[in-house]
């Protein structure tokens, strides 16, 4: 019997890419591939790339080159690029990076096993020609579900009836196809794909396509399966969760889905990410702040607060409206977690605009703040704008706002002294101690909780703990169970 071919998946970028990698892992294992963690132990290394901004694209290229080096002194025979950068650039990436033995787009995912077999056998798979994926589905959201058949939507595909153990369940309607990579008690669940917004700085809709929701039954089935795998917290991800359900005939579908997800046996916390301020509604705020096991957590994409800059970005709002939204949230959940990202140095941004952003940040009391300096993204409207700022001006403003953000988030952490948190324990180590996250902290982005003692802690437990100190944005806590002893 021939030896099973081995594959390693290297994932870069956001949580949505992590879900896509687990779909690819499910497809490959179902077709007989052996999954390995280390690319040096694999016949083929599949790099799931990010194509969002220049820094992410550079990281993706570096990962591909690093995997290619393994071909000289390891088991690795081929390196294949998938993901957003591969989808966005296709043949252009293949020509610029001959070290990649294959550049596969989203349309190749359904037949990923055959594609890799061809490449490993010395054949070639033609890199796809990029296209505007917004044009693959109807403009009218209500018509998209019926038209989506045959359109590649990573994270939406369903499993065949017979699957090996460890894959998503074959029973039940429209069971998801997914293979967990790792044993973390936290997992992301894709709520939708694509985006209908037309922010002038963002290229994502062009290669991720128009917004289309997954059906609630699919999301629930996947969550139940994840709970059976030991997952305690799920994080709902998409390009814009506030639009969920609009193509299913109910823009308030998220409000009814969240309590159902929170009621899944074994799930201790449900977190919603990627919320658009302009689309927030009172009913959604109510559900996010009052539903047991749903984290009062608001990942709000503000991007700026000066009206002139926001309009140039093709976005809505201003400082006072945003502060009012935060007041509405905190009137219902005073300790709610709030994070956001901001772009400084946008074309036409003035010193007065930066002052206005500082006014907002100072009043917003955000738990986590990401700050990015503007740079042109090809294919975006903003790349064609005049009145671009000099690079040194952008760098100076980036440093200024970043320093303020660091000071403000440290202050916000200090405000949490004495609070009682429900902390999900994520690591326990004799040398490094135990760490976890409270409801106001999302994975990877928002800091963590550090326990004063490991006593009685195990990974996956939800523990009541009191904040007794801070380390920057991180919180130091004492388990109330341990304190009781």
Coordinates of C-alpha atoms in Angstrom, one line a residue:
X1 CA 0.0 0.0 0.0
X2 CA 1.6 3.3 -1.1
X3 CA 2.5 5.7 1.7
X4 CA 0.0 8.5 2.3
X5 CA 1.2 11.9 1.0
X6 CA 1.6 14.5 3.7
X7 CA 0.6 18.2 3.7
X8 CA 1.1 21.1 6.1
X9 CA -1.1 24.2 6.1
X10 CA 0.6 27.5 7.0
X11 CA -2.0 30.2 7.8
X12 CA -1.4 33.9 7.7
X13 CA -3.8 36.8 8.2
X14 CA -7.1 37.0 9.9
X15 CA -9.5 34.5 11.6
X16 CA -11.4 34.1 8.4
X17 CA -8.3 32.6 6.8
X18 CA -8.0 30.2 9.7
X19 CA -11.5 28.9 9.0
X20 CA -10.6 28.5 5.3
X21 CA -7.5 26.5 6.2
X22 CA -9.5 24.1 8.3
X23 CA -11.9 23.7 5.4
X24 CA -8.9 22.8 3.2
X25 CA -7.6 20.5 5.9
X26 CA -11.0 18.7 5.9
X27 CA -11.1 18.3 2.2
X28 CA -7.5 16.9 2.1
X29 CA -7.9 14.5 4.9
X30 CA -11.2 13.2 3.5
X31 CA -9.3 12.5 0.3
X32 CA -6.6 10.5 2.1
X33 CA -3.9 13.1 2.8
X34 CA -2.0 13.0 6.1
X35 CA -1.9 16.4 7.9
X36 CA 1.3 17.4 9.6
X37 CA 2.1 20.5 11.7
X38 CA 5.6 21.3 10.5
X39 CA 6.1 22.2 6.8
X40 CA 9.5 20.5 6.9
X41 CA 7.7 17.2 7.5
X42 CA 5.3 17.6 4.6
X43 CA 5.5 16.6 1.0
X44 CA 3.7 19.8 0.1
X45 CA 3.4 23.1 2.1
X46 CA 0.2 25.0 1.4
X47 CA 0.6 28.7 2.5
X48 CA -2.8 30.4 3.0
X49 CA -1.8 34.0 2.2
X50 CA -3.1 37.4 3.2
X51 CA -3.6 40.1 0.6
X52 CA -5.0 43.0 2.7
X53 CA -2.1 45.5 3.1
X54 CA 1.5 45.7 2.1
X55 CA 2.9 44.4 5.4
X56 CA 0.6 41.4 5.2
X57 CA 1.5 40.7 1.6
X58 CA 5.2 40.9 2.5
X59 CA 4.7 38.4 5.3
X60 CA 3.0 36.0 2.9
X61 CA 5.8 36.2 0.4
X62 CA 8.3 35.6 3.2
X63 CA 6.4 32.6 4.3
X64 CA 6.4 31.2 0.7
X65 CA 10.1 31.8 0.4
X66 CA 10.8 30.2 3.8
X67 CA 8.8 27.1 2.8
X68 CA 10.6 27.0 -0.5
X69 CA 14.0 26.8 1.3
X70 CA 12.8 23.5 2.9
X71 CA 13.0 21.9 -0.6
X72 CA 16.8 22.0 -0.4
X73 CA 17.2 20.2 3.0
X74 CA 13.9 18.7 4.0
X75 CA 11.1 16.4 2.9
X76 CA 9.2 19.2 1.2
X77 CA 8.8 18.8 -2.5
X78 CA 6.4 21.6 -3.4
X79 CA 5.1 24.9 -2.1
X80 CA 1.6 26.1 -3.0
X81 CA 0.0 29.5 -2.4
X82 CA -3.7 29.8 -1.7
X83 CA -5.7 32.4 0.1
X84 CA -6.4 36.1 -0.5
X85 CA -3.1 37.1 -2.0
X86 CA -3.2 34.1 -4.4
X87 CA -6.8 35.0 -5.3
X88 CA -6.1 38.7 -5.8
X89 CA -3.0 38.4 -8.0
X90 CA -3.1 34.9 -9.6
X91 CA -0.8 34.8 -12.6
X92 CA 0.9 38.0 -11.6
X93 CA 2.0 36.4 -8.3
X94 CA 3.0 33.2 -10.1
X95 CA 5.3 35.1 -12.5
X96 CA 6.8 37.3 -9.8
X97 CA 7.4 34.3 -7.4
X98 CA 8.5 31.3 -9.4
X99 CA 9.5 29.7 -6.1
X100 CA 5.8 28.8 -5.6
X101 CA 5.0 25.6 -7.5
X102 CA 1.4 26.5 -7.6
X103 CA -0.9 29.6 -7.1
X104 CA -4.5 28.5 -6.5
X105 CA -7.5 30.7 -6.2
X106 CA -10.8 30.1 -4.4
X107 CA -12.2 28.2 -7.4
X108 CA -9.6 25.5 -6.9
X109 CA -10.5 24.7 -3.3
X110 CA -13.2 22.2 -4.2
X111 CA -10.6 20.2 -6.1
X112 CA -7.6 21.0 -3.9
X113 CA -6.5 17.3 -3.5
X114 CA -6.2 16.8 -7.3
X115 CA -4.5 20.1 -7.8
X116 CA -1.8 19.1 -5.2
X117 CA -1.4 15.6 -6.7
X118 CA -0.7 17.1 -10.1
X119 CA 1.9 19.5 -8.7
X120 CA 3.6 16.8 -6.7
X121 CA 3.7 14.5 -9.7
X122 CA 5.7 17.2 -11.6
X123 CA 2.8 18.6 -13.5
X124 CA 1.6 22.2 -13.5
X125 CA -1.6 23.8 -12.6
X126 CA -2.3 27.1 -14.4
X127 CA -2.6 30.1 -12.0
X128 CA -6.0 31.6 -12.3
X129 CA -6.7 35.0 -13.9
X130 CA -8.0 37.4 -11.2
X131 CA -11.5 38.7 -11.6
X132 CA -13.8 41.0 -9.7
X133 CA -15.7 38.5 -7.5
X134 CA -18.4 41.1 -6.8
X135 CA -19.7 40.4 -10.2
X136 CA -20.3 36.7 -9.6
X137 CA -23.5 37.2 -7.6
X138 CA -26.5 39.4 -8.2
X139 CA -26.4 43.0 -7.1
X140 CA -29.7 42.5 -5.2
X141 CA -28.9 40.7 -1.9
X142 CA -32.2 38.8 -1.9
X143 CA -31.3 37.0 -5.2
X144 CA -27.9 35.8 -4.0
X145 CA -28.7 32.7 -2.1
X146 CA -30.3 31.1 -5.1
X147 CA -27.5 32.2 -7.4
X148 CA -24.7 31.0 -5.2
X149 CA -24.8 27.4 -6.3
X150 CA -21.6 26.7 -8.2
X151 CA -19.8 29.9 -6.8
X152 CA -16.7 29.2 -4.7
X153 CA -17.4 30.5 -1.2
X154 CA -14.6 29.4 1.2
X155 CA -16.1 28.4 4.5
X156 CA -19.6 27.8 3.1
X157 CA -19.1 24.4 1.5
X158 CA -20.7 21.2 2.8
X159 CA -19.4 17.8 3.6
X160 CA -20.1 14.6 1.7
X161 CA -22.2 11.9 3.5
X162 CA -19.2 9.7 4.5
X163 CA -16.3 11.3 6.3
X164 CA -13.4 9.9 8.4
X165 CA -13.6 10.3 12.1
X166 CA -12.6 13.8 13.4
X167 CA -14.1 15.7 10.5
X168 CA -17.3 17.7 10.8
X169 CA -20.4 15.5 11.1
X170 CA -21.9 13.8 8.1
X171 CA -25.3 13.7 9.8
X172 CA -27.8 16.6 9.8
X173 CA -28.7 19.0 7.1
X174 CA -25.9 20.8 5.2
X175 CA -23.1 19.6 7.6
X176 CA -19.9 21.7 7.3
X177 CA -16.6 20.3 6.0
X178 CA -13.9 21.2 8.5
X179 CA -10.9 19.7 10.3
X180 CA -9.7 21.4 13.4
X181 CA -6.0 22.3 13.4
X182 CA -4.9 22.5 17.1
X183 CA -6.6 22.0 20.4
X184 CA -7.4 25.6 21.5
X185 CA -10.6 26.0 23.4
X186 CA -11.5 28.9 21.1
X187 CA -12.6 28.6 17.4
X188 CA -13.8 31.0 14.8
X189 CA -17.0 30.3 12.9
X190 CA -17.7 32.0 9.6
X191 CA -21.0 33.8 9.6
X192 CA -20.8 35.2 6.0
X193 CA -18.4 36.0 3.2
X194 CA -17.8 39.1 1.2
X195 CA -18.8 42.7 1.7
X196 CA -21.1 45.2 0.0
X197 CA -19.5 48.3 1.5
X198 CA -17.4 50.4 -0.8
X199 CA -14.8 52.0 1.5
X200 CA -12.4 53.9 -0.8
X201 CA -9.3 52.4 0.9
X202 CA -10.3 48.7 0.8
X203 CA -9.8 46.2 -1.9
X204 CA -11.3 43.2 0.0
X205 CA -14.7 43.1 -1.8
X206 CA -13.0 42.8 -5.2
X207 CA -11.4 39.5 -4.3
X208 CA -13.8 38.2 -1.5
X209 CA -16.9 39.1 -3.4
X210 CA -20.3 40.4 -2.5
X211 CA -21.8 39.8 0.9
X212 CA -23.6 36.4 1.4
X213 CA -24.7 34.9 4.6
X214 CA -24.4 31.3 5.7
X215 CA -27.7 29.8 6.8
X216 CA -28.4 29.8 10.5
X217 CA -28.7 26.0 10.5
X218 CA -25.2 25.7 9.1
X219 CA -23.8 28.0 11.7
X220 CA -25.5 26.1 14.5
X221 CA -24.4 22.7 13.2
X222 CA -20.8 23.8 13.0
X223 CA -21.0 25.2 16.5
X224 CA -22.4 22.0 17.9
X225 CA -19.7 20.0 16.2
X226 CA -17.0 22.4 17.6
X227 CA -18.5 22.0 21.1
X228 CA -18.1 18.2 20.7
X229 CA -14.4 18.8 19.9
X230 CA -13.9 20.6 23.2
X231 CA -14.3 24.2 22.0
X232 CA -15.7 26.5 24.8
X233 CA -15.7 29.9 23.0
X234 CA -16.7 30.6 19.4
X235 CA -16.0 33.8 17.6
X236 CA -18.3 34.8 14.7
X237 CA -16.3 36.2 11.8
X238 CA -17.0 37.7 8.4
X239 CA -16.1 40.9 6.6
X240 CA -19.2 42.6 8.2
X241 CA -21.3 40.7 10.8
X242 CA -23.8 43.6 11.1
X243 CA -25.1 42.8 7.6
X244 CA -25.9 39.2 8.5
X245 CA -29.3 38.0 7.2
X246 CA -30.0 40.8 4.8
X247 CA -29.8 38.3 1.9
X248 CA -31.9 35.8 3.8
X249 CA -34.8 38.3 4.2
X250 CA -34.1 39.3 7.8
X251 CA -31.5 41.9 8.7
X252 CA -32.2 41.2 12.4
X253 CA -31.3 37.5 12.0
X254 CA -28.2 37.8 14.1
X255 CA -30.3 38.9 17.1
X256 CA -32.2 35.6 17.0
X257 CA -29.2 33.4 16.2
X258 CA -27.0 34.6 19.1
X259 CA -29.2 33.1 21.9
X260 CA -29.4 29.8 20.0
X261 CA -25.6 29.6 19.7
X262 CA -25.2 30.5 23.4
X263 CA -27.6 27.7 24.2
X264 CA -25.4 25.0 22.5
X265 CA -24.3 22.4 25.1
X266 CA -20.6 22.9 26.0
X267 CA -20.3 26.5 24.6
X268 CA -19.4 28.9 27.4
X269 CA -19.0 32.1 25.4
X270 CA -20.1 33.5 22.0
X271 CA -18.2 36.5 20.6
X272 CA -19.1 38.6 17.6
X273 CA -16.4 40.4 15.7
X274 CA -16.3 42.9 12.7
X275 CA -19.2 45.2 13.5
X276 CA -19.9 48.3 11.4
X277 CA -20.8 51.4 13.5
X278 CA -23.2 52.8 10.8
X279 CA -25.2 49.5 10.8
X280 CA -25.5 49.1 14.6
X281 CA -29.1 49.0 15.8
X282 CA -30.7 49.1 19.3
X283 CA -31.9 45.5 19.1
X284 CA -28.4 44.1 18.4
X285 CA -26.9 46.2 21.2
X286 CA -29.6 44.8 23.5
X287 CA -28.8 41.1 22.6
X288 CA -25.0 41.7 22.8
X289 CA -25.3 43.3 26.3
X290 CA -28.0 41.1 27.9
X291 CA -27.7 37.5 26.6
X292 CA -26.1 35.0 28.9
X293 CA -22.9 33.6 27.5
X294 CA -22.8 36.2 24.7
X295 CA -19.8 38.5 25.3
X296 CA -20.6 42.2 25.7
X297 CA -17.9 42.8 23.2
X298 CA -17.9 45.4 20.4
X299 CA -15.3 45.2 17.6
X300 CA -16.4 48.5 15.9
X301 CA -14.7 49.5 12.7
X302 CA -14.5 53.3 13.2
X303 CA -11.4 54.0 11.0
X304 CA -11.4 57.7 11.9
X305 CA -13.7 60.3 13.5
X306 CA -13.2 63.5 11.5
X307 CA -16.2 63.9 9.2
X308 CA -14.2 65.1 6.2
X309 CA -11.9 62.1 6.3
X310 CA -14.7 59.6 6.8
X311 CA -16.6 61.0 3.8
X312 CA -13.5 60.6 1.7
X313 CA -13.3 57.1 2.9
X314 CA -16.9 56.6 1.9
X315 CA -17.9 56.0 5.5
X316 CA -20.4 57.6 7.9
X317 CA -20.4 59.2 11.3
X318 CA -18.3 61.6 13.3
X319 CA -16.8 62.0 16.8
X320 CA -20.0 62.9 18.6
X321 CA -22.1 60.2 16.9
X322 CA -19.5 57.6 17.8
X323 CA -19.3 58.7 21.4
X324 CA -23.1 58.6 21.6
X325 CA -23.0 55.0 20.3
X326 CA -20.5 54.1 23.0
X327 CA -22.6 55.7 25.6
X328 CA -25.6 53.6 24.5
X329 CA -23.6 50.5 24.8
X330 CA -22.1 51.3 28.2
X331 CA -25.5 52.4 29.6
X332 CA -26.5 48.8 29.2
X333 CA -23.2 47.1 29.9
X334 CA -20.8 49.5 31.8
X335 CA -17.8 47.0 31.5
X336 CA -18.4 46.1 27.8
X337 CA -15.2 45.6 25.8
X338 CA -14.7 47.9 22.8
X339 CA -11.9 47.8 20.3
X340 CA -11.3 49.5 16.9
X341 CA -8.8 50.2 14.2
X342 CA -7.9 53.6 12.7
X343 CA -6.1 54.9 9.6
X344 CA -4.0 58.1 9.8
X345 CA -2.5 60.0 7.0
X346 CA -5.4 59.5 4.6
X347 CA -5.3 61.7 1.5
X348 CA -6.5 65.2 2.4
X349 CA -6.3 64.6 6.2
X350 CA -5.5 67.9 8.0
X351 CA -3.9 68.6 11.4
X352 CA -7.4 69.6 12.5
X353 CA -8.6 66.2 11.5
X354 CA -5.9 64.5 13.6
X355 CA -6.9 66.7 16.5
X356 CA -10.5 65.5 16.1
X357 CA -9.4 61.9 16.1
X358 CA -7.5 62.6 19.3
X359 CA -10.6 64.1 20.8
X360 CA -12.5 60.9 20.0
X361 CA -9.9 58.5 21.3
X362 CA -9.6 60.4 24.5
X363 CA -13.3 60.2 25.2
X364 CA -13.9 56.7 23.8
X365 CA -12.2 54.6 26.5
X366 CA -11.4 51.8 24.1
X367 CA -9.8 48.6 25.4
X368 CA -7.8 47.9 22.3
X369 CA -6.7 50.2 19.5
X370 CA -5.0 49.4 16.2
X371 CA -3.4 52.3 14.3
X372 CA -2.2 52.1 10.7
X373 CA -0.5 54.6 8.4
X374 CA -2.3 55.1 5.1
X375 CA -0.7 53.6 2.0
X376 CA -2.2 53.2 -1.5
X377 CA -3.8 49.8 -2.3
X378 CA -4.0 49.1 -6.0
X379 CA -7.5 48.9 -7.4
X380 CA -9.0 51.2 -4.7
X381 CA -10.6 54.5 -5.2
X382 CA -8.4 56.2 -2.7
X383 CA -5.3 55.2 -4.7
X384 CA -6.5 57.7 -7.4
X385 CA -7.0 60.6 -5.0
X386 CA -4.9 63.7 -5.2
X387 CA -3.6 65.6 -2.2
X388 CA -1.6 62.6 -0.9
X389 CA 0.5 63.3 2.2
X390 CA 4.2 62.9 2.3
X391 CA 5.4 59.6 3.8
X392 CA 7.2 61.4 6.6
X393 CA 4.0 63.2 7.6
X394 CA 2.1 59.9 7.6
X395 CA 4.9 58.4 9.7
X396 CA 4.8 61.3 12.2
X397 CA 1.0 61.1 12.6
X398 CA 1.2 57.3 13.0
X399 CA 3.7 57.7 15.8
X400 CA 1.7 60.4 17.5
X401 CA -1.6 58.5 17.5
X402 CA 0.1 55.2 18.3
X403 CA 1.6 56.7 21.4
X404 CA -1.7 58.2 22.5
X405 CA -3.4 54.8 21.8
X406 CA -0.9 53.0 24.0
X407 CA -1.4 55.5 26.9
X408 CA -5.2 55.4 26.6
X409 CA -5.4 51.6 26.5
X410 CA -3.1 51.3 29.5
X411 CA -5.4 53.7 31.4
X412 CA -8.4 51.7 30.4
X413 CA -6.8 48.6 31.7
X414 CA -6.1 50.4 35.0
X415 CA -9.9 51.3 35.2
X416 CA -10.6 47.6 35.4
X417 CA -8.8 47.2 38.7
X418 CA -11.1 45.4 41.1
X419 CA -13.5 44.1 38.4
X420 CA -14.6 40.5 38.5
X421 CA -14.2 38.7 35.2
X422 CA -15.2 35.4 33.7
X423 CA -11.9 34.2 32.3
X424 CA -11.5 31.4 29.8
X425 CA -8.2 29.6 30.7
X426 CA -6.2 29.1 27.5
X427 CA -2.7 28.0 28.7
X428 CA -1.3 26.5 31.9
X429 CA 2.5 26.2 32.2
X430 CA 4.7 25.5 35.2
X431 CA 7.3 28.0 34.0
X432 CA 5.2 30.7 32.2
X433 CA 2.1 30.5 34.5
X434 CA -1.5 30.5 33.4
X435 CA -3.2 32.9 31.0
X436 CA -6.6 33.4 29.5
X437 CA -9.0 36.1 28.4
X438 CA -12.0 37.9 29.8
X439 CA -15.1 38.8 27.9
X440 CA -13.6 42.1 26.7
X441 CA -10.6 40.5 25.1
X442 CA -10.7 38.8 21.7
X443 CA -8.0 36.2 20.7
X444 CA -4.7 37.6 19.4
X445 CA -5.7 41.3 19.3
X446 CA -6.8 42.6 22.7
X447 CA -4.3 41.5 25.4
X448 CA -4.8 38.7 27.9
X449 CA -5.3 37.8 31.5
X450 CA -2.4 36.5 33.7
X451 CA -3.2 34.5 36.8
X452 CA -1.3 34.9 40.0
X453 CA -1.4 31.2 40.6
X454 CA -1.8 28.0 38.5
X455 CA -3.6 26.2 41.3
X456 CA -6.7 24.4 40.2
X457 CA -6.6 25.8 36.6
X458 CA -6.9 23.7 33.5
X459 CA -7.2 24.7 29.8
X460 CA -10.8 25.2 28.8
X461 CA -12.1 26.1 32.2
X462 CA -14.2 29.3 32.7
X463 CA -13.0 30.9 36.0
X464 CA -14.3 33.8 38.0
X465 CA -11.4 36.0 38.8
X466 CA -10.7 39.5 40.3
X467 CA -8.4 42.0 38.6
X468 CA -5.5 42.8 41.1
X469 CA -3.0 44.4 38.7
X470 CA -2.1 45.4 35.2
X471 CA 0.8 44.9 32.8
X472 CA 0.2 47.4 30.0
X473 CA -3.1 46.2 28.4
X474 CA -2.8 42.8 30.1
X475 CA -4.6 42.2 33.4
X476 CA -3.3 40.3 36.4
X477 CA -6.1 38.4 38.2
X478 CA -6.6 36.2 41.2
X479 CA -8.9 33.2 40.8
X480 CA -11.8 33.7 43.3
X481 CA -11.9 30.0 43.8
X482 CA -8.3 30.0 44.9
X483 CA -8.9 33.1 47.0
X484 CA -11.8 31.2 48.7
X485 CA -9.5 28.3 49.6

